[in-house]
Amino acid sequence: MQFFLLIFFMIRDRFKKIKESLPKGVTLVAVSKTKPIALIEEAYQTGQRIFGENKVQEMVDKQAKLPKDISWHMIGHVQRNKVKYMAPFVDLIHGVDSLKLLKEINKEAIKNDRIISCLLQLKIAEEESKRGMSLTQVEELFATEEYASLKNIKILGLMGMASFVSDQNQIKEEFKHLKSVFDTLQNTLVNMNTLSMGMSGDYLLAIEKGSTMVRLGSVLFGKRE
Ligand SMILES: *Cc1c(COP(=O)(O)O)cnc(C)c1O
């Protein structure tokens, strides 16, 4: 019990400090993956309403148990067969990287009589493990008739993950690249206003390079197992 009180206190303190430090116009997504309900409730008590999860099942379970005014963001890779489980409530899907996935999201959005907001994930890191599309692929996607026919999805912007390296210059260059793609696309697509970039280790750099949405886990909730 004392252990929990200590963690609760720590979480309140971290949320307060980080929220105060973020510039206006930068949205905080609190990444709660692997964290228990009690800790999310504590974060909720500080006023936080946007939470990010990377597994559909875990997000669905938590959504059922937590207040309904929470905005749930799916930040992980999404398998098409899992879209239906989150379609009734998900607020923003960050990791969309194909027309096939967009079509599935659109289909499930129609079933739920909703319009589901999405971000396209761009590949900015050199690491093979990081997913995402290229600028050319995004432009090709926007040019297709199929894309134009998807009325129940809305692309709000882009998301990207920098390489997991200590070289700050490399991370900066990757964020700069993402921002330039974002700016290029803004000329062709209205309504794009969200640039999701920056995690615990690199969010200050990301904000410097034009991020409008940071996804923070460990700096808020502590290290994950
Ligand atoms: C886990 C995760 C985060 C948060 O990572 P931290 O380093 O704990 O802040 C952000 N974005 C994505 C896509 C993640 O999977």
Coordinates of N, CA and C and ligand atoms in Angstrom, one line a residue:
M1 N 0.8 -1.2 0.0 CA 0.0 0.0 0.0 C 0.9 1.3 0.0
Q2 N 1.9 1.3 0.9 CA 2.8 2.5 0.9 C 3.5 2.6 -0.4
F3 N 3.8 1.4 -1.0 CA 4.5 1.4 -2.3 C 3.6 2.1 -3.3
F4 N 2.3 1.8 -3.3 CA 1.4 2.4 -4.3 C 1.3 3.9 -4.1
L5 N 1.2 4.3 -2.8 CA 1.1 5.7 -2.5 C 2.3 6.5 -3.1
L6 N 3.4 5.8 -3.0 CA 4.7 6.5 -3.5 C 4.6 6.6 -5.0
I7 N 4.2 5.5 -5.7 CA 4.0 5.6 -7.1 C 3.0 6.6 -7.6
F8 N 1.9 6.7 -6.8 CA 0.8 7.7 -7.2 C 1.4 9.1 -7.1
F9 N 2.1 9.3 -6.0 CA 2.7 10.6 -5.8 C 3.6 11.0 -6.9
M10 N 4.5 10.0 -7.3 CA 5.5 10.2 -8.3 C 4.8 10.5 -9.7
I11 N 3.7 9.8 -9.9 CA 3.0 10.0 -11.2 C 2.4 11.4 -11.3
R12 N 1.7 11.8 -10.2 CA 1.1 13.1 -10.1 C 2.1 14.2 -10.4
D13 N 3.3 14.0 -9.8 CA 4.4 15.0 -9.9 C 4.9 15.1 -11.3
R14 N 5.1 13.9 -11.9 CA 5.6 13.9 -13.3 C 4.7 14.4 -14.3
F15 N 3.4 14.1 -14.2 CA 2.4 14.7 -15.1 C 2.4 16.2 -15.0
K16 N 2.4 16.7 -13.8 CA 2.3 18.1 -13.6 C 3.5 18.8 -14.2
K17 N 4.7 18.3 -13.9 CA 5.9 18.9 -14.4 C 6.0 18.9 -15.9
I18 N 5.7 17.7 -16.5 CA 5.8 17.6 -18.0 C 4.8 18.4 -18.7
K19 N 3.5 18.4 -18.2 CA 2.5 19.2 -18.8 C 2.8 20.7 -18.8
E20 N 3.4 21.1 -17.7 CA 3.8 22.5 -17.6 C 4.9 22.9 -18.5
S21 N 5.7 21.9 -18.8 CA 6.9 22.2 -19.7 C 6.6 22.1 -21.2
L22 N 5.5 21.6 -21.5 CA 5.2 21.4 -23.0 C 4.6 22.8 -23.5
P23 N 5.2 23.2 -24.7 CA 4.6 24.4 -25.3 C 3.2 24.3 -25.7
K24 N 2.5 25.4 -25.7 CA 1.1 25.4 -26.2 C 1.1 24.8 -27.6
G25 N 0.1 24.1 -27.9 CA 0.0 23.5 -29.3 C 0.7 22.2 -29.4
V26 N 1.3 21.7 -28.3 CA 1.8 20.3 -28.3 C 0.9 19.4 -27.4
T27 N 0.3 18.4 -28.0 CA -0.6 17.6 -27.3 C 0.1 16.4 -26.7
L28 N -0.2 16.1 -25.4 CA 0.5 15.0 -24.7 C -0.4 13.7 -24.8
V29 N 0.2 12.7 -25.4 CA -0.4 11.3 -25.4 C 0.3 10.6 -24.3
A30 N -0.4 10.2 -23.2 CA 0.3 9.4 -22.1 C 0.2 8.0 -22.5
V31 N 1.4 7.4 -22.8 CA 1.5 6.0 -23.2 C 1.4 5.1 -22.0
S32 N 0.3 4.4 -21.9 CA 0.0 3.6 -20.7 C 0.1 2.1 -20.9
K33 N 0.7 1.7 -22.0 CA 0.9 0.3 -22.3 C 1.6 -0.4 -21.2
T34 N 1.1 -1.6 -20.9 CA 1.6 -2.5 -19.8 C 1.3 -1.9 -18.4
K35 N 0.8 -0.7 -18.3 CA 0.6 -0.1 -16.9 C -0.8 -0.5 -16.4
P36 N -1.0 -0.7 -15.1 CA -2.3 -1.1 -14.6 C -3.3 0.0 -14.5
I37 N -4.5 -0.4 -14.4 CA -5.7 0.6 -14.4 C -5.5 1.6 -13.3
A38 N -5.0 1.2 -12.1 CA -4.9 2.1 -11.0 C -4.0 3.3 -11.3
L39 N -2.9 3.0 -12.1 CA -2.0 4.1 -12.4 C -2.6 5.0 -13.5
I40 N -3.4 4.5 -14.4 CA -4.0 5.3 -15.4 C -5.1 6.2 -14.7
E41 N -5.8 5.6 -13.7 CA -6.7 6.4 -13.0 C -6.1 7.6 -12.2
E42 N -4.9 7.3 -11.7 CA -4.2 8.4 -11.1 C -3.8 9.5 -12.0
A43 N -3.3 9.1 -13.2 CA -3.0 10.1 -14.3 C -4.3 10.9 -14.7
Y44 N -5.4 10.1 -14.8 CA -6.7 10.8 -15.1 C -7.0 11.8 -14.1
Q45 N -6.7 11.6 -12.8 CA -7.0 12.5 -11.7 C -6.3 13.8 -11.9
T46 N -5.1 13.8 -12.6 CA -4.4 15.0 -12.8 C -4.9 15.8 -14.0
G47 N -6.0 15.2 -14.6 CA -6.6 15.9 -15.8 C -6.2 15.4 -17.1
Q48 N -5.3 14.4 -17.1 CA -5.0 13.8 -18.4 C -6.1 13.0 -19.0
R49 N -6.4 13.2 -20.3 CA -7.5 12.5 -20.9 C -7.1 11.7 -22.1
I50 N -5.9 11.9 -22.6 CA -5.5 11.1 -23.8 C -4.5 10.1 -23.4
F51 N -4.8 8.8 -23.7 CA -3.9 7.7 -23.4 C -3.6 6.9 -24.7
G52 N -2.4 6.4 -24.8 CA -2.0 5.6 -25.9 C -1.6 4.2 -25.5
E53 N -2.1 3.3 -26.4 CA -1.8 1.9 -26.2 C -1.2 1.3 -27.5
N54 N -0.4 0.2 -27.4 CA 0.1 -0.3 -28.6 C -0.5 -1.7 -29.0
K55 N -1.3 -2.2 -28.1 CA -2.0 -3.5 -28.4 C -3.5 -3.3 -28.3
V56 N -4.2 -3.8 -29.3 CA -5.6 -3.6 -29.4 C -6.4 -4.2 -28.2
Q57 N -6.0 -5.5 -27.9 CA -6.8 -6.1 -26.8 C -6.6 -5.4 -25.5
E58 N -5.4 -5.0 -25.2 CA -5.1 -4.3 -23.9 C -5.9 -3.0 -23.9
M59 N -6.0 -2.3 -25.0 CA -6.7 -1.0 -25.0 C -8.2 -1.3 -24.8
V60 N -8.7 -2.3 -25.5 CA -10.1 -2.6 -25.3 C -10.5 -3.0 -23.9
D61 N -9.6 -3.8 -23.2 CA -9.9 -4.1 -21.8 C -9.8 -2.9 -20.9
K62 N -8.9 -2.0 -21.2 CA -8.8 -0.9 -20.3 C -9.9 0.1 -20.6
Q63 N -10.3 0.3 -21.8 CA -11.4 1.2 -22.2 C -12.7 0.8 -21.4
A64 N -12.9 -0.5 -21.3 CA -14.1 -1.0 -20.7 C -14.2 -0.6 -19.2
K65 N -13.0 -0.5 -18.6 CA -12.9 -0.3 -17.1 C -12.7 1.1 -16.7
L66 N -12.4 2.0 -17.6 CA -12.0 3.4 -17.3 C -13.1 4.4 -17.8
P67 N -13.0 5.6 -17.3 CA -14.0 6.6 -17.6 C -14.2 6.8 -19.1
K68 N -15.4 7.1 -19.5 CA -15.7 7.1 -21.0 C -15.3 8.4 -21.7
D69 N -14.8 9.4 -20.9 CA -14.4 10.6 -21.6 C -12.9 10.5 -21.9
I70 N -12.3 9.3 -21.8 CA -10.9 9.2 -22.2 C -10.8 9.1 -23.7
S71 N -9.8 9.7 -24.3 CA -9.6 9.6 -25.7 C -8.5 8.6 -25.9
W72 N -8.8 7.5 -26.5 CA -7.8 6.4 -26.7 C -7.1 6.4 -28.1
H73 N -5.8 6.4 -28.0 CA -5.0 6.5 -29.2 C -4.3 5.1 -29.4
M74 N -4.4 4.5 -30.6 CA -3.7 3.3 -30.9 C -2.4 3.8 -31.6
I75 N -1.3 3.5 -30.8 CA 0.0 4.0 -31.3 C 0.9 2.9 -32.0
G76 N 0.4 1.6 -31.8 CA 1.3 0.5 -32.3 C 0.9 0.1 -33.7
H77 N 1.5 -1.0 -34.2 CA 1.2 -1.5 -35.5 C -0.2 -2.2 -35.3
V78 N -1.0 -2.0 -36.3 CA -2.4 -2.6 -36.2 C -2.5 -3.7 -37.3
Q79 N -3.0 -4.9 -36.8 CA -3.3 -6.0 -37.7 C -4.8 -5.7 -38.1
R80 N -5.0 -6.0 -39.4 CA -6.3 -5.7 -40.0 C -7.5 -6.4 -39.2
N81 N -7.2 -7.6 -38.8 CA -8.3 -8.4 -38.2 C -8.6 -7.9 -36.8
K82 N -7.8 -6.9 -36.3 CA -8.1 -6.4 -34.9 C -8.8 -5.1 -34.9
V83 N -8.9 -4.5 -36.1 CA -9.5 -3.1 -36.2 C -11.0 -3.1 -35.6
K84 N -11.7 -4.2 -35.9 CA -13.1 -4.2 -35.5 C -13.3 -4.0 -33.9
Y85 N -12.3 -4.5 -33.2 CA -12.5 -4.5 -31.7 C -12.4 -3.0 -31.2
M86 N -11.6 -2.2 -31.8 CA -11.4 -0.8 -31.3 C -12.3 0.2 -32.1
A87 N -12.8 -0.2 -33.2 CA -13.6 0.7 -34.0 C -14.7 1.5 -33.3
P88 N -15.3 0.9 -32.3 CA -16.4 1.6 -31.6 C -15.9 2.8 -30.8
F89 N -14.7 2.9 -30.5 CA -14.3 4.0 -29.6 C -13.0 4.6 -29.9
V90 N -12.1 4.0 -30.7 CA -10.7 4.6 -30.8 C -10.8 6.0 -31.4
D91 N -10.0 6.9 -30.8 CA -10.1 8.3 -31.2 C -9.1 8.7 -32.3
L92 N -7.9 8.0 -32.3 CA -6.9 8.3 -33.3 C -6.0 7.1 -33.4
I93 N -5.8 6.7 -34.7 CA -4.9 5.5 -35.0 C -3.6 6.1 -35.6
H94 N -2.5 6.0 -34.9 CA -1.3 6.6 -35.3 C -0.5 5.9 -36.4
G95 N -0.6 4.6 -36.4 CA 0.4 3.8 -37.2 C -0.2 3.2 -38.5
V96 N -0.9 4.0 -39.3 CA -1.5 3.5 -40.5 C -0.4 3.6 -41.6
D97 N -0.2 2.4 -42.3 CA 0.9 2.4 -43.3 C 0.5 1.8 -44.6
S98 N -0.8 1.6 -44.8 CA -1.2 1.0 -46.1 C -2.6 1.3 -46.5
L99 N -2.9 1.3 -47.7 CA -4.3 1.5 -48.2 C -5.2 0.4 -47.7
K100 N -4.6 -0.9 -47.7 CA -5.4 -2.0 -47.2 C -5.9 -1.8 -45.8
L101 N -5.0 -1.3 -44.9 CA -5.4 -1.0 -43.5 C -6.5 0.1 -43.5
L102 N -6.3 1.1 -44.3 CA -7.2 2.3 -44.3 C -8.6 1.8 -44.7
K103 N -8.6 0.9 -45.7 CA -9.9 0.4 -46.2 C -10.6 -0.4 -45.1
E104 N -9.9 -1.2 -44.3 CA -10.4 -1.9 -43.2 C -11.0 -1.0 -42.1
I105 N -10.2 0.0 -41.8 CA -10.7 1.0 -40.8 C -11.9 1.7 -41.3
N106 N -12.0 2.0 -42.6 CA -13.1 2.7 -43.1 C -14.4 1.8 -43.0
K107 N -14.2 0.5 -43.3 CA -15.3 -0.5 -43.3 C -15.8 -0.6 -41.9
E108 N -15.0 -0.7 -40.9 CA -15.4 -0.8 -39.5 C -16.0 0.5 -39.0
A109 N -15.5 1.6 -39.5 CA -16.0 2.9 -39.1 C -17.5 3.0 -39.6
I110 N -17.7 2.6 -40.8 CA -19.1 2.6 -41.3 C -20.0 1.8 -40.4
K111 N -19.6 0.6 -40.1 CA -20.4 -0.3 -39.2 C -20.8 0.4 -37.9
N112 N -19.9 1.2 -37.4 CA -20.1 1.9 -36.1 C -20.7 3.3 -36.3
D113 N -21.0 3.7 -37.6 CA -21.5 5.0 -37.9 C -20.6 6.1 -37.3
R114 N -19.3 5.9 -37.6 CA -18.3 6.9 -37.1 C -17.4 7.3 -38.2
I115 N -16.7 8.4 -38.0 CA -15.5 8.8 -38.8 C -14.3 8.6 -37.9
I116 N -13.4 7.7 -38.3 CA -12.2 7.5 -37.5 C -11.0 8.2 -38.0
S117 N -10.3 9.0 -37.1 CA -9.2 9.8 -37.5 C -7.9 8.9 -37.5
C118 N -7.1 9.2 -38.4 CA -5.8 8.4 -38.6 C -4.6 9.3 -38.8
L119 N -3.5 8.7 -38.5 CA -2.2 9.4 -39.0 C -1.5 8.3 -39.8
L120 N -0.8 8.8 -40.9 CA 0.0 7.9 -41.7 C 1.4 7.8 -41.1
Q121 N 1.8 6.6 -40.9 CA 3.2 6.4 -40.4 C 4.2 6.5 -41.4
L122 N 5.2 7.4 -41.3 CA 6.3 7.6 -42.2 C 7.5 6.9 -41.7
K123 N 8.2 6.3 -42.6 CA 9.5 5.6 -42.2 C 10.6 6.7 -42.2
I124 N 11.1 7.0 -41.1 CA 12.2 8.0 -41.0 C 13.5 7.5 -40.5
A125 N 13.4 6.3 -39.8 CA 14.6 5.7 -39.2 C 15.2 4.8 -40.2
E126 N 16.5 4.6 -40.0 CA 17.2 3.7 -40.9 C 16.9 2.2 -40.5
E127 N 16.6 2.0 -39.3 CA 16.4 0.7 -38.8 C 15.3 0.0 -39.6
E128 N 15.6 -1.3 -39.9 CA 14.6 -2.1 -40.7 C 13.4 -2.3 -39.9
S129 N 13.5 -2.4 -38.6 CA 12.4 -2.8 -37.7 C 11.3 -1.7 -37.7
K130 N 11.7 -0.5 -38.0 CA 10.7 0.6 -37.9 C 9.9 0.6 -39.2
R131 N 8.6 0.6 -39.1 CA 7.7 0.6 -40.2 C 7.4 2.0 -40.8
G132 N 6.7 2.0 -41.9 CA 6.2 3.3 -42.4 C 6.3 3.4 -43.9
M133 N 5.7 4.5 -44.4 CA 5.6 4.7 -45.8 C 6.6 5.8 -46.1
S134 N 6.9 5.9 -47.5 CA 7.7 7.0 -48.0 C 6.8 8.1 -48.5
L135 N 7.4 9.3 -48.7 CA 6.6 10.4 -49.2 C 6.0 10.0 -50.5
T136 N 6.7 9.3 -51.4 CA 6.2 8.9 -52.7 C 5.0 8.0 -52.5
Q137 N 5.1 7.0 -51.6 CA 4.0 6.1 -51.3 C 2.7 6.9 -50.8
V138 N 3.0 7.9 -50.0 CA 1.8 8.7 -49.4 C 1.2 9.4 -50.6
E139 N 2.0 10.0 -51.4 CA 1.5 10.8 -52.6 C 0.7 9.9 -53.5
E140 N 1.2 8.7 -53.7 CA 0.5 7.7 -54.6 C -0.8 7.3 -54.0
L141 N -0.8 7.1 -52.6 CA -2.0 6.7 -51.9 C -3.1 7.8 -52.1
F142 N -2.7 9.1 -51.9 CA -3.7 10.2 -52.0 C -4.2 10.3 -53.4
A143 N -3.5 9.8 -54.4 CA -3.9 10.0 -55.8 C -4.9 8.9 -56.2
T144 N -5.0 7.9 -55.4 CA -5.9 6.8 -55.9 C -7.4 7.1 -55.7
E145 N -8.2 6.6 -56.6 CA -9.7 6.8 -56.5 C -10.2 6.0 -55.2
E146 N -9.6 4.9 -54.9 CA -10.0 4.1 -53.8 C -9.9 5.0 -52.5
Y147 N -8.8 5.6 -52.4 CA -8.6 6.5 -51.2 C -9.7 7.6 -51.2
A148 N -9.9 8.2 -52.3 CA -10.9 9.2 -52.3 C -12.3 8.8 -52.0
S149 N -12.5 7.5 -52.1 CA -13.9 6.9 -51.9 C -14.1 6.5 -50.4
L150 N -13.0 6.6 -49.6 CA -13.1 6.3 -48.2 C -13.7 7.4 -47.4
K151 N -15.0 7.4 -47.1 CA -15.6 8.6 -46.5 C -15.6 8.5 -45.0
N152 N -15.3 7.4 -44.4 CA -15.4 7.3 -42.9 C -14.1 7.3 -42.2
I153 N -13.0 7.7 -42.9 CA -11.7 7.9 -42.3 C -11.3 9.3 -42.6
K154 N -10.5 9.8 -41.7 CA -10.0 11.2 -41.9 C -8.5 11.2 -41.5
I155 N -7.7 11.6 -42.4 CA -6.2 11.6 -42.1 C -5.9 13.0 -41.5
L156 N -5.5 13.0 -40.3 CA -5.2 14.2 -39.6 C -3.7 14.7 -39.8
G157 N -2.9 13.7 -40.1 CA -1.5 14.1 -40.2 C -0.6 12.9 -40.3
L158 N 0.6 13.0 -39.8 CA 1.7 12.0 -39.9 C 2.2 11.6 -38.5
M159 N 2.8 10.4 -38.5 CA 3.5 9.9 -37.3 C 4.8 9.3 -37.7
G160 N 5.8 9.5 -36.9 CA 7.1 8.8 -37.2 C 7.9 8.5 -35.9
M161 N 8.8 7.5 -36.0 CA 9.6 7.2 -34.9 C 11.1 7.3 -35.4
A162 N 11.9 8.1 -34.6 CA 13.3 8.2 -35.0 C 14.0 6.9 -34.6
S163 N 15.2 6.8 -35.1 CA 16.1 5.7 -34.8 C 16.4 5.7 -33.3
F164 N 16.6 4.5 -32.7 CA 16.9 4.4 -31.3 C 18.4 4.4 -31.2
V165 N 19.0 5.6 -31.3 CA 20.5 5.8 -31.2 C 20.8 7.0 -30.3
S166 N 22.1 7.1 -29.9 CA 22.5 8.2 -29.0 C 22.8 9.4 -29.8
D167 N 23.1 9.2 -31.1 CA 23.5 10.4 -32.0 C 22.4 11.4 -32.2
Q168 N 22.5 12.5 -31.4 CA 21.4 13.5 -31.5 C 21.2 14.1 -32.8
N169 N 22.3 14.2 -33.6 CA 22.2 14.8 -34.9 C 21.4 13.9 -35.9
Q170 N 21.6 12.6 -35.7 CA 20.8 11.7 -36.6 C 19.3 11.8 -36.3
I171 N 19.0 11.8 -35.0 CA 17.6 12.0 -34.6 C 17.0 13.3 -35.1
K172 N 17.8 14.4 -35.0 CA 17.4 15.7 -35.5 C 17.1 15.6 -37.0
E173 N 18.0 15.0 -37.7 CA 17.8 14.9 -39.2 C 16.5 14.1 -39.5
E174 N 16.3 13.1 -38.8 CA 15.1 12.3 -39.1 C 13.8 13.0 -38.8
F175 N 13.8 13.8 -37.7 CA 12.6 14.6 -37.4 C 12.5 15.7 -38.4
K176 N 13.6 16.3 -38.8 CA 13.5 17.4 -39.8 C 12.9 16.9 -41.1
H177 N 13.3 15.7 -41.4 CA 12.8 15.0 -42.7 C 11.3 14.8 -42.6
L178 N 10.9 14.3 -41.4 CA 9.4 14.1 -41.2 C 8.7 15.4 -41.3
K179 N 9.2 16.5 -40.7 CA 8.5 17.8 -40.7 C 8.5 18.3 -42.2
S180 N 9.5 18.1 -43.0 CA 9.5 18.6 -44.3 C 8.5 17.8 -45.2
V181 N 8.3 16.5 -44.9 CA 7.3 15.8 -45.6 C 5.9 16.3 -45.2
F182 N 5.8 16.5 -44.0 CA 4.5 17.1 -43.4 C 4.2 18.4 -44.1
D183 N 5.2 19.3 -44.2 CA 4.9 20.6 -44.9 C 4.6 20.4 -46.4
T184 N 5.3 19.5 -47.0 CA 5.0 19.2 -48.4 C 3.6 18.8 -48.6
L185 N 3.2 17.8 -47.8 CA 1.8 17.3 -48.0 C 0.7 18.2 -47.6
Q186 N 1.0 19.2 -46.7 CA 0.0 20.1 -46.3 C -0.4 21.0 -47.5
N187 N 0.4 21.1 -48.5 CA 0.0 21.8 -49.7 C -1.0 21.1 -50.5
T188 N -1.0 19.7 -50.4 CA -1.9 18.9 -51.2 C -3.1 18.4 -50.4
L189 N -3.1 18.5 -49.1 CA -4.2 17.9 -48.3 C -4.6 18.9 -47.2
V190 N -5.8 19.4 -47.3 CA -6.2 20.3 -46.2 C -6.5 19.5 -45.0
N191 N -6.6 20.1 -43.9 CA -7.0 19.5 -42.6 C -5.9 18.7 -42.0
M192 N -4.7 18.7 -42.5 CA -3.6 18.0 -41.8 C -3.0 18.9 -40.8
N193 N -3.2 18.6 -39.5 CA -2.7 19.5 -38.5 C -1.9 18.8 -37.4
T194 N -1.7 17.5 -37.6 CA -1.1 16.7 -36.5 C 0.2 16.1 -36.9
L195 N 1.2 16.4 -36.2 CA 2.5 15.7 -36.5 C 3.0 15.0 -35.2
S196 N 2.7 13.7 -35.1 CA 3.0 12.9 -33.9 C 4.5 12.4 -34.0
M197 N 5.3 13.1 -33.3 CA 6.7 12.7 -33.2 C 7.3 13.1 -31.8
G198 N 8.1 12.1 -31.3 CA 8.7 12.4 -30.0 C 8.2 11.4 -28.9
M199 N 9.2 10.7 -28.3 CA 8.9 9.8 -27.2 C 9.8 10.3 -26.0
S200 N 9.8 9.5 -24.9 CA 10.5 9.9 -23.7 C 11.9 10.4 -24.0
G201 N 12.6 9.6 -24.8 CA 14.1 9.9 -25.0 C 14.4 11.1 -26.0
D202 N 13.4 11.5 -26.8 CA 13.7 12.4 -27.8 C 12.7 13.5 -28.0
Y203 N 11.7 13.7 -27.1 CA 10.6 14.6 -27.3 C 11.0 16.0 -27.4
L204 N 12.1 16.4 -26.6 CA 12.5 17.8 -26.7 C 13.0 18.2 -28.1
L205 N 13.8 17.3 -28.6 CA 14.3 17.5 -30.0 C 13.1 17.5 -31.0
A206 N 12.1 16.6 -30.8 CA 11.0 16.5 -31.7 C 10.2 17.8 -31.7
I207 N 10.0 18.4 -30.5 CA 9.2 19.7 -30.3 C 10.0 20.8 -31.0
E208 N 11.3 20.8 -30.9 CA 12.2 21.8 -31.5 C 12.0 21.7 -33.0
K209 N 11.8 20.5 -33.5 CA 11.7 20.3 -35.0 C 10.2 20.4 -35.5
G210 N 9.3 20.7 -34.6 CA 7.9 21.0 -35.1 C 6.9 20.0 -34.8
S211 N 7.1 19.1 -33.8 CA 6.1 18.2 -33.4 C 4.9 18.9 -32.8
T212 N 3.7 18.3 -33.0 CA 2.5 18.9 -32.4 C 1.9 17.9 -31.4
M213 N 2.5 16.7 -31.4 CA 1.9 15.6 -30.5 C 3.1 14.7 -30.0
V214 N 3.3 14.6 -28.7 CA 4.3 13.7 -28.2 C 3.7 12.5 -27.5
R215 N 4.3 11.4 -27.7 CA 3.8 10.1 -27.1 C 4.8 9.7 -26.0
L216 N 4.4 10.0 -24.8 CA 5.3 9.8 -23.6 C 4.9 8.7 -22.7
G217 N 5.8 7.7 -22.5 CA 5.4 6.6 -21.6 C 6.3 6.6 -20.3
S218 N 7.6 6.2 -20.5 CA 8.4 6.0 -19.3 C 8.7 7.3 -18.5
V219 N 8.8 8.5 -19.2 CA 9.0 9.7 -18.3 C 7.9 10.0 -17.5
L220 N 6.7 9.5 -17.8 CA 5.5 9.8 -17.0 C 5.2 8.6 -16.0
F221 N 5.2 7.4 -16.5 CA 4.8 6.3 -15.6 C 6.0 5.5 -15.0
G222 N 7.2 5.9 -15.4 CA 8.3 5.1 -15.0 C 8.6 4.0 -16.0
K223 N 9.8 3.4 -15.8 CA 10.2 2.3 -16.8 C 9.2 1.2 -16.8
R224 N 9.1 0.6 -18.1 CA 8.3 -0.6 -18.2 C 9.2 -1.8 -18.0
E225 N 8.5 -2.9 -17.5 CA 9.2 -4.2 -17.3 C 9.8 -4.7 -18.6
Ligands
LIG1 C1 6.0 2.7 -26.3 C2 5.8 3.7 -27.3 C3 6.0 5.1 -27.0 C4 6.5 5.6 -25.6 O1 7.8 5.2 -25.3 P1 8.6 5.9 -24.1 O2 10.0 5.8 -24.6 O3 8.3 5.0 -22.9 O4 8.1 7.3 -24.0 C5 5.8 6.0 -28.0 N1 5.5 5.7 -29.2 C6 5.3 4.4 -29.6 C7 4.9 4.1 -31.0 C8 5.5 3.4 -28.6 O5 5.3 2.1 -29.0

